[in-house]
mmCIF file of C-alpha atoms in Angstrom:
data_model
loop_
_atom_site.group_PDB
_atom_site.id
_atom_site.type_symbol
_atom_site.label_atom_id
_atom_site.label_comp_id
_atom_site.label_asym_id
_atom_site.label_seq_id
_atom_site.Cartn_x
_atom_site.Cartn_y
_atom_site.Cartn_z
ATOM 1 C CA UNK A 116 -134.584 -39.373 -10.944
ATOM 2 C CA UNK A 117 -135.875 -35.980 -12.150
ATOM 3 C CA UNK A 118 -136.646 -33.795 -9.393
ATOM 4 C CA UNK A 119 -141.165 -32.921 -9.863
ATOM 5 C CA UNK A 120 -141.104 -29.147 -9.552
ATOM 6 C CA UNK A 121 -144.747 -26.950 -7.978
ATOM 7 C CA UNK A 122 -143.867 -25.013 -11.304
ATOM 8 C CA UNK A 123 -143.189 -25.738 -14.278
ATOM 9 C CA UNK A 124 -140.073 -23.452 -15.724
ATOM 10 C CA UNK A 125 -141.201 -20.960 -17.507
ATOM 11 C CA UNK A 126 -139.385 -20.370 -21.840
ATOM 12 C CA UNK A 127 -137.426 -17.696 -21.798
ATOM 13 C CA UNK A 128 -138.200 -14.454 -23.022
ATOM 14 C CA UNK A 129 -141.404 -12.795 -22.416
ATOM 15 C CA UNK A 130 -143.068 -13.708 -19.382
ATOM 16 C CA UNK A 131 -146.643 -15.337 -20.810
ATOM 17 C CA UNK A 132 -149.060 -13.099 -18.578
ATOM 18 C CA UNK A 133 -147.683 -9.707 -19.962
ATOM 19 C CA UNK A 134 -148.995 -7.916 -21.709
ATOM 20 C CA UNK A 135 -152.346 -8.744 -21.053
ATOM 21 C CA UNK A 136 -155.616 -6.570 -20.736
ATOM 22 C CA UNK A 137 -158.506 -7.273 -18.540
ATOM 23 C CA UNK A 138 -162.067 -6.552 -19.619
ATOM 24 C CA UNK A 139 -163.743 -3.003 -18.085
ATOM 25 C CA UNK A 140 -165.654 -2.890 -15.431
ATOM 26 C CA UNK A 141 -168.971 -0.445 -15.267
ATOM 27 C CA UNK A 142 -169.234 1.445 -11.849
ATOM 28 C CA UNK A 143 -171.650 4.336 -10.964
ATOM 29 C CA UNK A 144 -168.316 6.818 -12.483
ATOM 30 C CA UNK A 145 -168.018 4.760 -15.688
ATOM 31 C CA UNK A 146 -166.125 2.114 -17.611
ATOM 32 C CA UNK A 147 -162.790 1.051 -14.965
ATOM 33 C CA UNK A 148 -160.180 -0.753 -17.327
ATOM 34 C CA UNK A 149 -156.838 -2.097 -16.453
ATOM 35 C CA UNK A 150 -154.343 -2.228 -19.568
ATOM 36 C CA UNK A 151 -150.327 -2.278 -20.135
ATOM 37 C CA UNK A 152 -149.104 1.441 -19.030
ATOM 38 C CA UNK A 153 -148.464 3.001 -22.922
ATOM 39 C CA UNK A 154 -145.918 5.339 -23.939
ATOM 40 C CA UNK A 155 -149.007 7.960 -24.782
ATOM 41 C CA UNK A 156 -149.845 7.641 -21.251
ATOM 42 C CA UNK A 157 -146.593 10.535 -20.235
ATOM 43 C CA UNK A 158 -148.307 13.623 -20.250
ATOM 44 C CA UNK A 159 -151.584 12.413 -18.455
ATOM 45 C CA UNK A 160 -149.277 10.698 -15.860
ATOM 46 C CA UNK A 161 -147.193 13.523 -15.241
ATOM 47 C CA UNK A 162 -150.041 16.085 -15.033
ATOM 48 C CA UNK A 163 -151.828 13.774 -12.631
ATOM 49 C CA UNK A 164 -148.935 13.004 -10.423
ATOM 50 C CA UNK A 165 -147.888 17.118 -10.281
ATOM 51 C CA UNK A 166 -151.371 18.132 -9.442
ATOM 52 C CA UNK A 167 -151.610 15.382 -6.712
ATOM 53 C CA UNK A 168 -148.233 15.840 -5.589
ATOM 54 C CA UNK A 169 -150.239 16.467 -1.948
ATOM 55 C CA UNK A 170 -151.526 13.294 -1.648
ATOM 56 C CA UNK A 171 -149.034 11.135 -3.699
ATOM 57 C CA UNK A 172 -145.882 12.967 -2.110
ATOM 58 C CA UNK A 173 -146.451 10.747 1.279
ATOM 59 C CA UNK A 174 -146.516 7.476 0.457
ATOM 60 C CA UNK A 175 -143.751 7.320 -2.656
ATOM 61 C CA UNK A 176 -139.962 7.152 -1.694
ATOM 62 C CA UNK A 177 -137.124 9.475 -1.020
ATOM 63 C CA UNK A 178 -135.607 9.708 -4.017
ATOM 64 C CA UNK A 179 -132.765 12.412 -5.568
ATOM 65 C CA UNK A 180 -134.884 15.691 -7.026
ATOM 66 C CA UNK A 181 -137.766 17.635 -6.411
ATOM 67 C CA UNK A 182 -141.086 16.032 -6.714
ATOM 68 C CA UNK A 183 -141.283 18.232 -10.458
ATOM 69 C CA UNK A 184 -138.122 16.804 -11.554
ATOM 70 C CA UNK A 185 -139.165 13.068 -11.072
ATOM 71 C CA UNK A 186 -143.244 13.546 -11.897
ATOM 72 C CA UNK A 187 -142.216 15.677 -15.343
ATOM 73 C CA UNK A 188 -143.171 14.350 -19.012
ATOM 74 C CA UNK A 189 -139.705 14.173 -19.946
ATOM 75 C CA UNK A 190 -139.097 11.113 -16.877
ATOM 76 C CA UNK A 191 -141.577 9.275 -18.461
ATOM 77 C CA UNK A 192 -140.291 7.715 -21.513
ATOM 78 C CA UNK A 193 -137.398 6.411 -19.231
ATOM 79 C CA UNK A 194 -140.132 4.616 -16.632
ATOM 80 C CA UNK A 195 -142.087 3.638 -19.075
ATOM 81 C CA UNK A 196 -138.710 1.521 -20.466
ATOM 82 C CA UNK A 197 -138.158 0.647 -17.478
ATOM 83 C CA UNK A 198 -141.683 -0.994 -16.521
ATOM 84 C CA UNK A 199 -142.064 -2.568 -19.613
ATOM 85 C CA UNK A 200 -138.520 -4.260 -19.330
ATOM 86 C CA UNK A 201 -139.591 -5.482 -15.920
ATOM 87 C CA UNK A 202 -143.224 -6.918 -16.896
ATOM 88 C CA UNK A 203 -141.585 -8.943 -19.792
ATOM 89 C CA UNK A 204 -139.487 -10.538 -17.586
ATOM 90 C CA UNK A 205 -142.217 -11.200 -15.434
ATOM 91 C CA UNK A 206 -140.510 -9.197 -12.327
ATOM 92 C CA UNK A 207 -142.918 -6.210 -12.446
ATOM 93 C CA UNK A 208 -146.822 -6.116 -13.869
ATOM 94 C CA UNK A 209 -147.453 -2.710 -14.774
ATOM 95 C CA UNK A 210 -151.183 -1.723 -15.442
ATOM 96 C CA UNK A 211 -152.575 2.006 -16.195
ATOM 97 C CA UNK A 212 -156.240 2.578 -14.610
ATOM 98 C CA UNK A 213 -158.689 3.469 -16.827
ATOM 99 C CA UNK A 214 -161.751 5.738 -16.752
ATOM 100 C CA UNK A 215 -164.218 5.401 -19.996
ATOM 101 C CA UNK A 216 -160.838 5.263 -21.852
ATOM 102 C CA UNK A 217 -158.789 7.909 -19.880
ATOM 103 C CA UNK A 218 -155.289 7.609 -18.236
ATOM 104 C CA UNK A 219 -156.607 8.105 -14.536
ATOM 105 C CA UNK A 220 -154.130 5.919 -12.554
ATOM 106 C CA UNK A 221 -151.488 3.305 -11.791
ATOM 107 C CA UNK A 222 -151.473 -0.023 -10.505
ATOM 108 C CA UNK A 223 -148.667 -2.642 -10.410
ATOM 109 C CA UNK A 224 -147.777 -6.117 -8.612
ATOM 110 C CA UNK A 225 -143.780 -5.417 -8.163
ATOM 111 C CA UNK A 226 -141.058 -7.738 -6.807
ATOM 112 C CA UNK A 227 -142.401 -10.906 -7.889
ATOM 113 C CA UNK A 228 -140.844 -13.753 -6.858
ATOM 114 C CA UNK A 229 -141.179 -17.387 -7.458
ATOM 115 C CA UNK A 230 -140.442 -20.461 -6.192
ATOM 116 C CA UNK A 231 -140.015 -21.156 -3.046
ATOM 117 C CA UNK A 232 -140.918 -17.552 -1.375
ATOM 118 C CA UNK A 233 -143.924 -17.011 -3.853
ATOM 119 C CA UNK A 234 -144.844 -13.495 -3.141
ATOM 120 C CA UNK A 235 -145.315 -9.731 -5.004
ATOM 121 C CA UNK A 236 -146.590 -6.372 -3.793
ATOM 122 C CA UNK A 237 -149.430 -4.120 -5.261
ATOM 123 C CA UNK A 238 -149.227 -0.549 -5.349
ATOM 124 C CA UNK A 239 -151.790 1.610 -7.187
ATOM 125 C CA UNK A 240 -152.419 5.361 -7.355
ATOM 126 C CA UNK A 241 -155.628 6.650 -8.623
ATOM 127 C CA UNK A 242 -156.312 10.535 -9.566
#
């Protein structure tokens, strides 16, 4: 008898939500998107995440290094691998915010897991 699974098994390879964009939204500030994080996006990211080291410093992790060594340009090409790795295996769904086309932000659903626990986080950061 062949077991009946909630799921069915996903192919292997790329995980078939990712990438994926979602339509803007209009708000009183603009045009909000949500889109694949982008190589391009390094500089804007790490000048966001220096200048708002006050407010982003709190919540993020201890890691090794000062808060300029982790947050500078040259760290993102490395994360961005990283991400993008993760969100083709379906593991890790990593979105940049958008304002009227503009890097402003970062939102991901991390640590997904399937069957049987079913669960993810979300963690966002917007400038």
């Amino acid at each position: 008898m062949t077991p009946v699974r909630a799921y069915p098994e996903r192919p292997a390879g790329r995980h078939p939500g990712w990438p994926t964009s979602l339509r803007p939204l209009r708000v009183e500030a603009g045009l909000v998107g949500v889109r694949p994080v982008r190589l391009r996006d390094g500089a804007v990211w790490s000048a966001i995440r220096l200048r708002d080291e006050r407010y982003l410093a709190p919540w993020e992790p201890t890691m090794p290094g000062s808060w300029l060594q982790r947050n500078a340009p040259a760290e993102w090409p490395g994360r961005w691998l990283q991400l993008r790795s993760a969100g083709r295996k379906g593991t890790t769904l990593p979105f940049g915010v958008t304002l009227d086309g503009r890097f402003v932000g970062h939102v991901m659903v991390g640590n997904i897991l399937r069957e049987p626990l079913l669960s993810a986080y979300v963690g966002y950061w917007v400038d």
